[in-house]
PDB file of N, CA and C in Angstrom:
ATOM      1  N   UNK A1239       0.853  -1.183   0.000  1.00  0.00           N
ATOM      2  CA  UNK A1239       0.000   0.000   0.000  1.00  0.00           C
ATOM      3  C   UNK A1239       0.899   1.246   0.000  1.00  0.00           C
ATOM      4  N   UNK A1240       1.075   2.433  -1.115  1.00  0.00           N
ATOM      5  CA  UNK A1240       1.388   2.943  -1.090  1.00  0.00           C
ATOM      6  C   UNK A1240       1.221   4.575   0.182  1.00  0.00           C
ATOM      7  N   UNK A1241       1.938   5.085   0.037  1.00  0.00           N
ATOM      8  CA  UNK A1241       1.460   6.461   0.998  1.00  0.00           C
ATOM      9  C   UNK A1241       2.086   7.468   0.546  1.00  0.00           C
ATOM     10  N   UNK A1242       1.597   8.704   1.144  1.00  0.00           N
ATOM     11  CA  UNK A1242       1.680  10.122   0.419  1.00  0.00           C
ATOM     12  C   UNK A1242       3.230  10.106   0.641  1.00  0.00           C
ATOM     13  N   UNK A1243       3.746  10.886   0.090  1.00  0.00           N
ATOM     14  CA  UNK A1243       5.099  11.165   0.616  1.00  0.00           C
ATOM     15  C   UNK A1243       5.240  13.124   0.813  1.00  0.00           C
ATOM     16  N   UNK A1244       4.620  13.445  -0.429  1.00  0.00           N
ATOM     17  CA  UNK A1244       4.660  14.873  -0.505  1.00  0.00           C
ATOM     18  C   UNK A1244       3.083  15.431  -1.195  1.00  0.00           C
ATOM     19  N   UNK A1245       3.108  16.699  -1.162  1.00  0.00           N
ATOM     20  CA  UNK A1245       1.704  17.500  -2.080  1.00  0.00           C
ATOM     21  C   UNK A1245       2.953  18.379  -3.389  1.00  0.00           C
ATOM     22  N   UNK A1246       2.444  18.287  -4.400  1.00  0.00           N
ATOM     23  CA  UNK A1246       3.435  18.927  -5.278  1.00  0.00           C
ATOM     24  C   UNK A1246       2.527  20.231  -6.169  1.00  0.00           C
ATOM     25  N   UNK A1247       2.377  21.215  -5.627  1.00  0.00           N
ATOM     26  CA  UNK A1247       1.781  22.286  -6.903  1.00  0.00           C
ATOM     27  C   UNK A1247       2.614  23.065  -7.712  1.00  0.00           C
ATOM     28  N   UNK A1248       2.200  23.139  -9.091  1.00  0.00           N
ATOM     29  CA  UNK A1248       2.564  23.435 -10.131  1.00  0.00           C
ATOM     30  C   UNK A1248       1.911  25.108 -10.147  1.00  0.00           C
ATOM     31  N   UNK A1249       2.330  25.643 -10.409  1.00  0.00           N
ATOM     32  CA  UNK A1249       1.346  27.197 -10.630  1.00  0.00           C
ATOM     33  C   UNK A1249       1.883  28.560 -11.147  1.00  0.00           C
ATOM     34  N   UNK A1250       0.967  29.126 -11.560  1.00  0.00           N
ATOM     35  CA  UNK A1250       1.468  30.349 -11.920  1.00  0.00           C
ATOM     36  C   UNK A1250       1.179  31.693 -11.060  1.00  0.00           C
ATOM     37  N   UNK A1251       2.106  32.187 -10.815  1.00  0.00           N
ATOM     38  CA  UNK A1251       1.345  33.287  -9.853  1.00  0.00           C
ATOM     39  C   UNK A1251       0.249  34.438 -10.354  1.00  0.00           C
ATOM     40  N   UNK A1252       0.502  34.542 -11.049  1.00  0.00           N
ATOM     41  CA  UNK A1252      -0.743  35.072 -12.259  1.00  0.00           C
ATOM     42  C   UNK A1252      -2.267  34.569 -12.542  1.00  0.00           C
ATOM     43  N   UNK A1253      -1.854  33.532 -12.588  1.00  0.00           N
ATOM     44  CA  UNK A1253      -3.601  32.599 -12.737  1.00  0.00           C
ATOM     45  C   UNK A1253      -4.328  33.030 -11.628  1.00  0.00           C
ATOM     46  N   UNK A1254      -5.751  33.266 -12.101  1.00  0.00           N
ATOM     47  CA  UNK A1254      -6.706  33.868 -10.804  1.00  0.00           C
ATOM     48  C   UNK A1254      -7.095  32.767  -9.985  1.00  0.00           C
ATOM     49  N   UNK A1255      -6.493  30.993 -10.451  1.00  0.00           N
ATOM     50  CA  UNK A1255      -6.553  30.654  -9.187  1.00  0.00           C
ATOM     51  C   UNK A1255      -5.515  30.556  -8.452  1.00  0.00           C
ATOM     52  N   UNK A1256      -4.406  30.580  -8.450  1.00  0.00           N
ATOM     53  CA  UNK A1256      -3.173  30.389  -8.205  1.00  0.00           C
ATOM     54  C   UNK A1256      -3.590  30.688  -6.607  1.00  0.00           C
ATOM     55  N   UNK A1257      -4.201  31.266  -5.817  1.00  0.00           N
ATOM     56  CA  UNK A1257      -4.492  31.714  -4.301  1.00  0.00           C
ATOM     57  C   UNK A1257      -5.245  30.563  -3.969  1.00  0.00           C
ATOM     58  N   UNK A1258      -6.371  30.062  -4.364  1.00  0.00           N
ATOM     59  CA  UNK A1258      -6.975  29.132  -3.946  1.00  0.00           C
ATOM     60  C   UNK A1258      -6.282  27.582  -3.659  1.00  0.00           C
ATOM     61  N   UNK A1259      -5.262  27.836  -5.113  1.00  0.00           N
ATOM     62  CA  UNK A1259      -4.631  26.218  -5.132  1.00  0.00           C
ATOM     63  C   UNK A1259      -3.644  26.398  -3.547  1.00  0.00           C
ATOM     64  N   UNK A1260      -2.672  27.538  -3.994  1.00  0.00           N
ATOM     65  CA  UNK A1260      -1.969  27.608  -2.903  1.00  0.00           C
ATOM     66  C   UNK A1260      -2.547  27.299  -1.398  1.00  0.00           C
ATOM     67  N   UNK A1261      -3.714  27.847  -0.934  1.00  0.00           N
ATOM     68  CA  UNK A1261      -4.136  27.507  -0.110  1.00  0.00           C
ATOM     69  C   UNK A1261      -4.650  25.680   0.528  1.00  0.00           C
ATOM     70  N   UNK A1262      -5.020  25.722  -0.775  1.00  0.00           N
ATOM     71  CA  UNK A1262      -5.484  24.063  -0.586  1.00  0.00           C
ATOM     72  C   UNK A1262      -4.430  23.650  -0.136  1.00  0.00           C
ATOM     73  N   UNK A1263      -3.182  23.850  -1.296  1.00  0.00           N
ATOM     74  CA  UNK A1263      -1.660  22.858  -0.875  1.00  0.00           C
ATOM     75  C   UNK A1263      -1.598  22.892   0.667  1.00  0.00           C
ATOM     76  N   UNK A1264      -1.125  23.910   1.111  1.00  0.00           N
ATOM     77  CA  UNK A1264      -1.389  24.589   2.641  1.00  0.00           C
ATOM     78  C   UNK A1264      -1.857  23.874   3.524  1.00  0.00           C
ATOM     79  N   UNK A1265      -3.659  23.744   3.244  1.00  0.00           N
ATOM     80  CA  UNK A1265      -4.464  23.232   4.220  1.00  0.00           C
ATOM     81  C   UNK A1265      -4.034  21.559   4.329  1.00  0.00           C
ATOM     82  N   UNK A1266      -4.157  21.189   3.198  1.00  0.00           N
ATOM     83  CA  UNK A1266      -4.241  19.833   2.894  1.00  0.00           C
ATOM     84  C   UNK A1266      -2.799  19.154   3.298  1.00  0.00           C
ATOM     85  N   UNK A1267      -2.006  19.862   3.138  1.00  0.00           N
ATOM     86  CA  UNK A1267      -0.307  19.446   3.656  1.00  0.00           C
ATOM     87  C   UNK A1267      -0.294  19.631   5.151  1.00  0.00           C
ATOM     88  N   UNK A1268      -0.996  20.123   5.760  1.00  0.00           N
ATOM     89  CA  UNK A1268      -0.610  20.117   7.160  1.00  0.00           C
ATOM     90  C   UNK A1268      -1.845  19.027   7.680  1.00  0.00           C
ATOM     91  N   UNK A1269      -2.833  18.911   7.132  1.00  0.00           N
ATOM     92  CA  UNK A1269      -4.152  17.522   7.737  1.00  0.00           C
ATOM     93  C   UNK A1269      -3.307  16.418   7.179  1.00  0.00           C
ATOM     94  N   UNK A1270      -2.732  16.641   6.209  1.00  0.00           N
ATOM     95  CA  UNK A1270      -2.311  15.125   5.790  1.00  0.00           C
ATOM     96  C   UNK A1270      -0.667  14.877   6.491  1.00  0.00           C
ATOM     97  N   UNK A1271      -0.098  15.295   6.876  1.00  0.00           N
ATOM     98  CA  UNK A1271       1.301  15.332   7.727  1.00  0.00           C
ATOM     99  C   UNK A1271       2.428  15.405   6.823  1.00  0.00           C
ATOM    100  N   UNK A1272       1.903  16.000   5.410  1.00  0.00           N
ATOM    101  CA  UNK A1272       3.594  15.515   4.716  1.00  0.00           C
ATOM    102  C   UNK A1272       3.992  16.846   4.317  1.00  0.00           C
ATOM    103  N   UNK A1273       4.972  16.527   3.470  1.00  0.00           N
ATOM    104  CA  UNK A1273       5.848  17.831   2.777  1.00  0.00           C
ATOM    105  C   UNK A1273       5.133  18.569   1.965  1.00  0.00           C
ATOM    106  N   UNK A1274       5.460  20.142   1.467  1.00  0.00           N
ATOM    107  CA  UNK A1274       4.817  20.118   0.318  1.00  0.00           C
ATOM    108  C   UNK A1274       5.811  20.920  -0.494  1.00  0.00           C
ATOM    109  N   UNK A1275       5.380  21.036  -1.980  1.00  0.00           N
ATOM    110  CA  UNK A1275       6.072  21.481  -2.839  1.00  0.00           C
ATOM    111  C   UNK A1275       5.924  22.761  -3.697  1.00  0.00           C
ATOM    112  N   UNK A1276       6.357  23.628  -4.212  1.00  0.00           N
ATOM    113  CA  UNK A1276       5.909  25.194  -4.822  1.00  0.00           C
ATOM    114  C   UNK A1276       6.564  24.948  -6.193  1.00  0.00           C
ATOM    115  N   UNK A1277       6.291  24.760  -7.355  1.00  0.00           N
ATOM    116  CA  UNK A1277       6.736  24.586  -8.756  1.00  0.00           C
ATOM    117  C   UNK A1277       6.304  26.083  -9.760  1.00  0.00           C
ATOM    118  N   UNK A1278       6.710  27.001  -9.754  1.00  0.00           N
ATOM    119  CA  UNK A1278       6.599  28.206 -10.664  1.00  0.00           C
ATOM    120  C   UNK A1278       6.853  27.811 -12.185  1.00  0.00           C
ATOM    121  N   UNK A1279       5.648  27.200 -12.937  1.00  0.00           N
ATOM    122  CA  UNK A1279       5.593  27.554 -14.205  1.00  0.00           C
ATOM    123  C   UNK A1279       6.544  26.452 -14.859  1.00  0.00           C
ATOM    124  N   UNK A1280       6.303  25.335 -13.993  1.00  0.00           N
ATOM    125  CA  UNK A1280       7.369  23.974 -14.403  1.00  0.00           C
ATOM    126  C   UNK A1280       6.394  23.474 -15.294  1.00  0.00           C
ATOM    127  N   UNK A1281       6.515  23.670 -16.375  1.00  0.00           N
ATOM    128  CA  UNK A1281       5.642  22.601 -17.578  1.00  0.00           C
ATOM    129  C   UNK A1281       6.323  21.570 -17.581  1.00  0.00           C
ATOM    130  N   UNK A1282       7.419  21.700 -18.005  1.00  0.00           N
ATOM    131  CA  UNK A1282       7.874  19.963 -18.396  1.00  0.00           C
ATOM    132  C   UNK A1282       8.018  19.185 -17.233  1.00  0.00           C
ATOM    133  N   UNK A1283       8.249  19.499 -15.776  1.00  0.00           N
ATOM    134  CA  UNK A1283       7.181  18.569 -14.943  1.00  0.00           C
ATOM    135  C   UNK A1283       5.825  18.486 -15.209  1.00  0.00           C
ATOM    136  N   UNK A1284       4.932  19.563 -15.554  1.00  0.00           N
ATOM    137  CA  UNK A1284       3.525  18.816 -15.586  1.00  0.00           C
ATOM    138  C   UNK A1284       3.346  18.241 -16.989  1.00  0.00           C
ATOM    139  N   UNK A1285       4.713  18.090 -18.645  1.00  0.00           N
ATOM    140  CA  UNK A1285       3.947  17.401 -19.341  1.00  0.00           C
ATOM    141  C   UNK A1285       4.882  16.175 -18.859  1.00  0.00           C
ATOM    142  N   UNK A1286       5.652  16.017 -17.866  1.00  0.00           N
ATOM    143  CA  UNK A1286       5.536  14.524 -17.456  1.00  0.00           C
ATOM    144  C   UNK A1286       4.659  13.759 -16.930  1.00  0.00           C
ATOM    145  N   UNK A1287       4.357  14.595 -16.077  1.00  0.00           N
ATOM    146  CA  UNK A1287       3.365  14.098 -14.886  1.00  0.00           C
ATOM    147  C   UNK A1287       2.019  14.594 -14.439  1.00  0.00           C
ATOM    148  N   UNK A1288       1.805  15.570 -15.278  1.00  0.00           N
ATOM    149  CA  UNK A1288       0.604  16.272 -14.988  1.00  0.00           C
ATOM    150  C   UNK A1288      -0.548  15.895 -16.057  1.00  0.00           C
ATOM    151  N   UNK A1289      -1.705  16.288 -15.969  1.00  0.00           N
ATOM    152  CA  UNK A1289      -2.553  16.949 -16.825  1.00  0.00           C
ATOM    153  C   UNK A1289      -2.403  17.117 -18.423  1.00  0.00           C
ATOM    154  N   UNK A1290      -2.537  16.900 -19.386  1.00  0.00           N
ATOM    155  CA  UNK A1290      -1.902  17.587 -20.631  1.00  0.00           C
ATOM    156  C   UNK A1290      -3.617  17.631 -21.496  1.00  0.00           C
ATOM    157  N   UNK A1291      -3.535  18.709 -22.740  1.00  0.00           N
ATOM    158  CA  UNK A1291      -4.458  18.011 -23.492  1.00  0.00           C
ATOM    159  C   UNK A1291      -4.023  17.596 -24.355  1.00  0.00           C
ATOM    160  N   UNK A1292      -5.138  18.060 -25.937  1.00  0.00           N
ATOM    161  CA  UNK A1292      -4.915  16.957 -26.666  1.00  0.00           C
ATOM    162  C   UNK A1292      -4.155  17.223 -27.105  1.00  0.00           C
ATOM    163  N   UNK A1293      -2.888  18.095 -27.195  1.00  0.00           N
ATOM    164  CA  UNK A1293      -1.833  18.530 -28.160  1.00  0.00           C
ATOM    165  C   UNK A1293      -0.938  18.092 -27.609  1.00  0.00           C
ATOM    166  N   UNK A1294      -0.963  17.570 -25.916  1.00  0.00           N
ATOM    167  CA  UNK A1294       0.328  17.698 -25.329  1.00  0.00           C
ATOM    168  C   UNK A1294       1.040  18.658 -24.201  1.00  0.00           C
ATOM    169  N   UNK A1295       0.238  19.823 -24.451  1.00  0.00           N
ATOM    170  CA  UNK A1295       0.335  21.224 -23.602  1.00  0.00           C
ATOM    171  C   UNK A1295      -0.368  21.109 -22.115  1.00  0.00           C
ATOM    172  N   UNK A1296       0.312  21.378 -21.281  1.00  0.00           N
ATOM    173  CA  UNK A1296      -0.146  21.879 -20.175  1.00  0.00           C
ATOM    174  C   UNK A1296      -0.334  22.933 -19.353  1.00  0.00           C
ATOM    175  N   UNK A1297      -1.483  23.060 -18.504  1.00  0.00           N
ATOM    176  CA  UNK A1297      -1.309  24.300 -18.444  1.00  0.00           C
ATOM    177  C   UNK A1297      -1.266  23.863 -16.589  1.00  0.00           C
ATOM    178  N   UNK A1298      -1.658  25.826 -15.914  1.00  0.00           N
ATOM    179  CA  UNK A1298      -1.317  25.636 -14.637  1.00  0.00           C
ATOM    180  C   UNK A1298      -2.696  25.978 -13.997  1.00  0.00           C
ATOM    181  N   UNK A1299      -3.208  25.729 -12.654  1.00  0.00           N
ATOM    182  CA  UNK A1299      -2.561  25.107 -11.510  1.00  0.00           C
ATOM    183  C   UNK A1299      -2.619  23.962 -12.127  1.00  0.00           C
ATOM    184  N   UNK A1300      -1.736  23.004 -11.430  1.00  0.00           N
ATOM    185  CA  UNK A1300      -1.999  21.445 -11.220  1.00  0.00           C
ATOM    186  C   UNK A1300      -1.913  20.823  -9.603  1.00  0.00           C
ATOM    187  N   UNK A1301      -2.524  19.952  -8.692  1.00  0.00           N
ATOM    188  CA  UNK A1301      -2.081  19.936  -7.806  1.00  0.00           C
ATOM    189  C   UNK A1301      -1.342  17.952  -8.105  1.00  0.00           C
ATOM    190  N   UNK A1302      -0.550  17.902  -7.171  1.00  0.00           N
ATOM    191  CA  UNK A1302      -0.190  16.626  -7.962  1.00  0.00           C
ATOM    192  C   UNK A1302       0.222  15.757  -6.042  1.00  0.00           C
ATOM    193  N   UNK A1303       0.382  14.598  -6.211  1.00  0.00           N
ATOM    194  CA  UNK A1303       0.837  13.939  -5.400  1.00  0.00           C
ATOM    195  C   UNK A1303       2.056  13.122  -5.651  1.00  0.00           C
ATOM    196  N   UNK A1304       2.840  12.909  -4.658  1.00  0.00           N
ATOM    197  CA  UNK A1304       4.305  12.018  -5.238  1.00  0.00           C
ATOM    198  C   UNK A1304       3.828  10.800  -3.665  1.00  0.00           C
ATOM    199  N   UNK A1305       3.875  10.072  -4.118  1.00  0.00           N
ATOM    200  CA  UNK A1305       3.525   8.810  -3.920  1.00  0.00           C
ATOM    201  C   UNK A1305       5.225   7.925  -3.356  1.00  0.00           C
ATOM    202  N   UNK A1306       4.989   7.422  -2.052  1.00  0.00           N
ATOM    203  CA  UNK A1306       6.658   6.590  -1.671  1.00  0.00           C
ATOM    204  C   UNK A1306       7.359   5.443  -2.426  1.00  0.00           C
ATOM    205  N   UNK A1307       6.054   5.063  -3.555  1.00  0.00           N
ATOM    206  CA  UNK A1307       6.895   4.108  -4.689  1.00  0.00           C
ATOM    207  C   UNK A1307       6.769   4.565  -5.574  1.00  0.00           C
ATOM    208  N   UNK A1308       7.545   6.174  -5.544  1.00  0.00           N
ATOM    209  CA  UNK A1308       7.796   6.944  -6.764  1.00  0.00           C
ATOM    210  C   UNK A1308       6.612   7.706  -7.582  1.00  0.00           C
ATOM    211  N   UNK A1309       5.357   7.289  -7.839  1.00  0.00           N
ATOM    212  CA  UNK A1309       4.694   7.872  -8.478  1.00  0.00           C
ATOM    213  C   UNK A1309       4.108   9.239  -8.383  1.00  0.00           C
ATOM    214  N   UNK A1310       3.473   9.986  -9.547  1.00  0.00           N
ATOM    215  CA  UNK A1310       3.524  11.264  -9.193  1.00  0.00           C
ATOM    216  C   UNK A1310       2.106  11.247  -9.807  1.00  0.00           C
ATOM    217  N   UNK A1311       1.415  11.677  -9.247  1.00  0.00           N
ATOM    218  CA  UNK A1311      -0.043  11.624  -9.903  1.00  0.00           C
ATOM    219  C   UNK A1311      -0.866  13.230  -9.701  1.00  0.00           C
ATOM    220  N   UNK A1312      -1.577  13.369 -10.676  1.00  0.00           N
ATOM    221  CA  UNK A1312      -2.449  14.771 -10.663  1.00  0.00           C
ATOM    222  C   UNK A1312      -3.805  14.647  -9.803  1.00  0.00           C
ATOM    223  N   UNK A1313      -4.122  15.356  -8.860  1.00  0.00           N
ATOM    224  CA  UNK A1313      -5.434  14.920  -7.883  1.00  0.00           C
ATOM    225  C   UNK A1313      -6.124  16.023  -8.185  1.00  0.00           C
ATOM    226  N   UNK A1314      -5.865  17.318  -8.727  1.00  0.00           N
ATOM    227  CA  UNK A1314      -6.768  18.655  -8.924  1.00  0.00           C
ATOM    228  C   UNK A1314      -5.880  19.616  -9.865  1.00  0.00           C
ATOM    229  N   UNK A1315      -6.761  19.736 -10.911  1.00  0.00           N
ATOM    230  CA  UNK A1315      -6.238  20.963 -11.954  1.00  0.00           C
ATOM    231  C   UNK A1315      -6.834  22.056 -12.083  1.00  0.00           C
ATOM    232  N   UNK A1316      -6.908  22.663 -12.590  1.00  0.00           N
ATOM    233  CA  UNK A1316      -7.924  23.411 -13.350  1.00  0.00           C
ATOM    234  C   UNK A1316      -9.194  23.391 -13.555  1.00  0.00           C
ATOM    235  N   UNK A1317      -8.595  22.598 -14.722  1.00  0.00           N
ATOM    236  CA  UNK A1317      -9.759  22.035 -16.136  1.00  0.00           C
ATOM    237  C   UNK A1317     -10.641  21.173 -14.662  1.00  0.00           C
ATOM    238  N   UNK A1318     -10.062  20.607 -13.481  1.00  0.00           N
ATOM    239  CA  UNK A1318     -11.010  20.028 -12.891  1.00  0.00           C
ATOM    240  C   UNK A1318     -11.813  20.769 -11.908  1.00  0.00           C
ATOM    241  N   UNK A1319     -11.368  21.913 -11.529  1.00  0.00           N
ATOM    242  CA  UNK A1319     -11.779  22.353 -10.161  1.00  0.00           C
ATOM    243  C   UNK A1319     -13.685  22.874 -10.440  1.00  0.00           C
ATOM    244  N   UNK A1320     -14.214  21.734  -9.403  1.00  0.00           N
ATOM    245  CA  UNK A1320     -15.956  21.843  -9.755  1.00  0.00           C
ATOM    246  C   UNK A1320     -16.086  23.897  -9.307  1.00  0.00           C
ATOM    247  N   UNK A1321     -17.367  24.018  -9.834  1.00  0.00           N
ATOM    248  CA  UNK A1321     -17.354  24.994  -9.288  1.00  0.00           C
ATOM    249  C   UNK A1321     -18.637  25.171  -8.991  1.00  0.00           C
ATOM    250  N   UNK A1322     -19.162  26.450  -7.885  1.00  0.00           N
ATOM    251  CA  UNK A1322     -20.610  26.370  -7.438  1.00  0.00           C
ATOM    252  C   UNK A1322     -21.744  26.675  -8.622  1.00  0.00           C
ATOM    253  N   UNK A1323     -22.845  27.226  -7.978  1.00  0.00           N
ATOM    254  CA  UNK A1323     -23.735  27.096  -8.948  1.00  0.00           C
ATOM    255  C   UNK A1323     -23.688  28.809  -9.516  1.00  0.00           C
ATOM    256  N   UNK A1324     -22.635  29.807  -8.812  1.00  0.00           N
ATOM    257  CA  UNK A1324     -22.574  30.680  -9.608  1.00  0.00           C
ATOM    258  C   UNK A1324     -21.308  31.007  -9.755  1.00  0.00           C
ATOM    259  N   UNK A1325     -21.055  29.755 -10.744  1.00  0.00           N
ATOM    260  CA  UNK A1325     -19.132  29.697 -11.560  1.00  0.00           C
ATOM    261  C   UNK A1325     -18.168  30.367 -10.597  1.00  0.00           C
ATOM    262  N   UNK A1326     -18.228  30.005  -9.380  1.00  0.00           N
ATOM    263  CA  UNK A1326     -17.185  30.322  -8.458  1.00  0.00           C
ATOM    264  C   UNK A1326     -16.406  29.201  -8.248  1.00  0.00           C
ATOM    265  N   UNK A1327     -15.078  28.939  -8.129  1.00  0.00           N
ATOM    266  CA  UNK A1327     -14.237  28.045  -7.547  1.00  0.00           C
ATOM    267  C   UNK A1327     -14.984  27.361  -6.484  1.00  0.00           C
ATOM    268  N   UNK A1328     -15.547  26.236  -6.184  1.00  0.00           N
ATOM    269  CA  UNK A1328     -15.794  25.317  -5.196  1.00  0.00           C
ATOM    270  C   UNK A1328     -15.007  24.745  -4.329  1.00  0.00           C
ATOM    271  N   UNK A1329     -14.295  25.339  -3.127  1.00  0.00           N
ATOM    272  CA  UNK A1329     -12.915  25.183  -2.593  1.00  0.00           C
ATOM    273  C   UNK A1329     -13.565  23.757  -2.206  1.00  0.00           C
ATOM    274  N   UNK A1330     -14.663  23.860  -0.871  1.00  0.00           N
ATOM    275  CA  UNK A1330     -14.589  22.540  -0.260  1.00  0.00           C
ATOM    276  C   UNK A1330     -15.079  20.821  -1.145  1.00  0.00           C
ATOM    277  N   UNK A1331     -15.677  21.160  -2.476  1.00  0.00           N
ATOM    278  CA  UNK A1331     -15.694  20.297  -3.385  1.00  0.00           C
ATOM    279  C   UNK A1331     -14.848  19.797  -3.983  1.00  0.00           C
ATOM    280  N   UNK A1332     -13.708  20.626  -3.861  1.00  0.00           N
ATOM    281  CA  UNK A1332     -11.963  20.359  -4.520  1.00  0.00           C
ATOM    282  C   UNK A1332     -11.571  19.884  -3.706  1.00  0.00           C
ATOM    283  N   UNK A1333     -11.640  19.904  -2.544  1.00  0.00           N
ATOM    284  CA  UNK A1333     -10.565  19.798  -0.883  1.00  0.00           C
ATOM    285  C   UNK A1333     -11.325  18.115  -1.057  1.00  0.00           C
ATOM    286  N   UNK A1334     -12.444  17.762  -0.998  1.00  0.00           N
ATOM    287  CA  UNK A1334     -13.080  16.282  -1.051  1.00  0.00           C
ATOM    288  C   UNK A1334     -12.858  15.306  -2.045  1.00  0.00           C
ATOM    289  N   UNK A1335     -12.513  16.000  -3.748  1.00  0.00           N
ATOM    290  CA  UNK A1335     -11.410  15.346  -4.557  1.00  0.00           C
ATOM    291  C   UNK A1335     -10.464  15.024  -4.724  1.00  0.00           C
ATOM    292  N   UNK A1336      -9.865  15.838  -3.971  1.00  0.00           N
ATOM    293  CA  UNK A1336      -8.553  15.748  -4.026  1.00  0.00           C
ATOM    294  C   UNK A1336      -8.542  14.322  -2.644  1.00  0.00           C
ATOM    295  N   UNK A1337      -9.257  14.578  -1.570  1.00  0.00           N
ATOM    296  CA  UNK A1337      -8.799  13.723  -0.472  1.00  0.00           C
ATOM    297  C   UNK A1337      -9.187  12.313  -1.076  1.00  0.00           C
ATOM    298  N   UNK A1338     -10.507  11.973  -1.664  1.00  0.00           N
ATOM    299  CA  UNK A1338     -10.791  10.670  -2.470  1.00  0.00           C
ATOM    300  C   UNK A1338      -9.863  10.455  -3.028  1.00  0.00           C
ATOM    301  N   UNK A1339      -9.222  11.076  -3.946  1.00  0.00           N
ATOM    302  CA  UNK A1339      -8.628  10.281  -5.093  1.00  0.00           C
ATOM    303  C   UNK A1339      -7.462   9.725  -4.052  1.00  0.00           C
ATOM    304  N   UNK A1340      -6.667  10.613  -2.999  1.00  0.00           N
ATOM    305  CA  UNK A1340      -5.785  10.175  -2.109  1.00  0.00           C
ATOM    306  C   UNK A1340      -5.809   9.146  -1.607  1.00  0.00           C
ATOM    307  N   UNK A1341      -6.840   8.573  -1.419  1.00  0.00           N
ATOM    308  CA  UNK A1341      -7.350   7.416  -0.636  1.00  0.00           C
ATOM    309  C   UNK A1341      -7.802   6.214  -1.551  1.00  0.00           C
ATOM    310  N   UNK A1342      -8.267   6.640  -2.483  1.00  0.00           N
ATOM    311  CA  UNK A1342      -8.258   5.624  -3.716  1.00  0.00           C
ATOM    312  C   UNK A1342      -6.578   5.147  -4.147  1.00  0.00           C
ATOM    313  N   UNK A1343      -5.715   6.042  -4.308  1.00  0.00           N
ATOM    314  CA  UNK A1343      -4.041   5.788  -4.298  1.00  0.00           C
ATOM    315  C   UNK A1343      -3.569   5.424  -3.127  1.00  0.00           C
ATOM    316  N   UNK A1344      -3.908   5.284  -2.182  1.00  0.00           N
ATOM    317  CA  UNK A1344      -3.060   4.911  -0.418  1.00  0.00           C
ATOM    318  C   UNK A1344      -4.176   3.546  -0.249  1.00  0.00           C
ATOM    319  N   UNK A1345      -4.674   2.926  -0.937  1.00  0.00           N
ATOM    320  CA  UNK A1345      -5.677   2.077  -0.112  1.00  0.00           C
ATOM    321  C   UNK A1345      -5.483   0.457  -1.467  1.00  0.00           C
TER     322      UNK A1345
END
């Protein structure tokens, strides 16, 4: 069974979410006990490991997980972050994806 090892965000400080992700990393790195990571505008980490579309391109935030048998997986992007019913960022709907998918990878 694998386990978290770190939280890894990808981001731009520019993007209007770039505050929200940051925060999540934040919250979610200190409930979950591990490290976390700050990546400024690292694409070719996220077209390794992140998100891409259909061209190949990635864009930012990404939030990603690194996993203790190496793996690096994407748990919240963008393109994913739900949002309410008046197109606002849905923090605590993201904060509950991100923790599922965690637990779907640790279990």
């Amino acid at each position: 069974m694998a386990k978290v090892k770190k939280l890894i965000l990808v981001t731009a400080t520019h993007h209007p979410l770039h505050k929200i992700f940051n925060n999540l990393l934040e919250e979610l790195a200190e409930k979950l006990g591990v490290e976390k990571e700050v990546k400024i505008e690292d694409y070719v980490f996220l077209i390794k490991y992140g998100e891409t579309d259909e061209f190949g391109m990635a864009g930012t935030p990404q939030l990603l997980v690194e996993l203790d048998d190496g793996r690096i997986v994407p748990v919240l992007t963008q393109r994913s972050m739900p949002l309410t019913g008046a197109l606002k960022p849905d923090v605590d709907k993201a904060r509950e994806i991100v923790l599922k998918k965690i637990e779907e990878l640790t279990s």
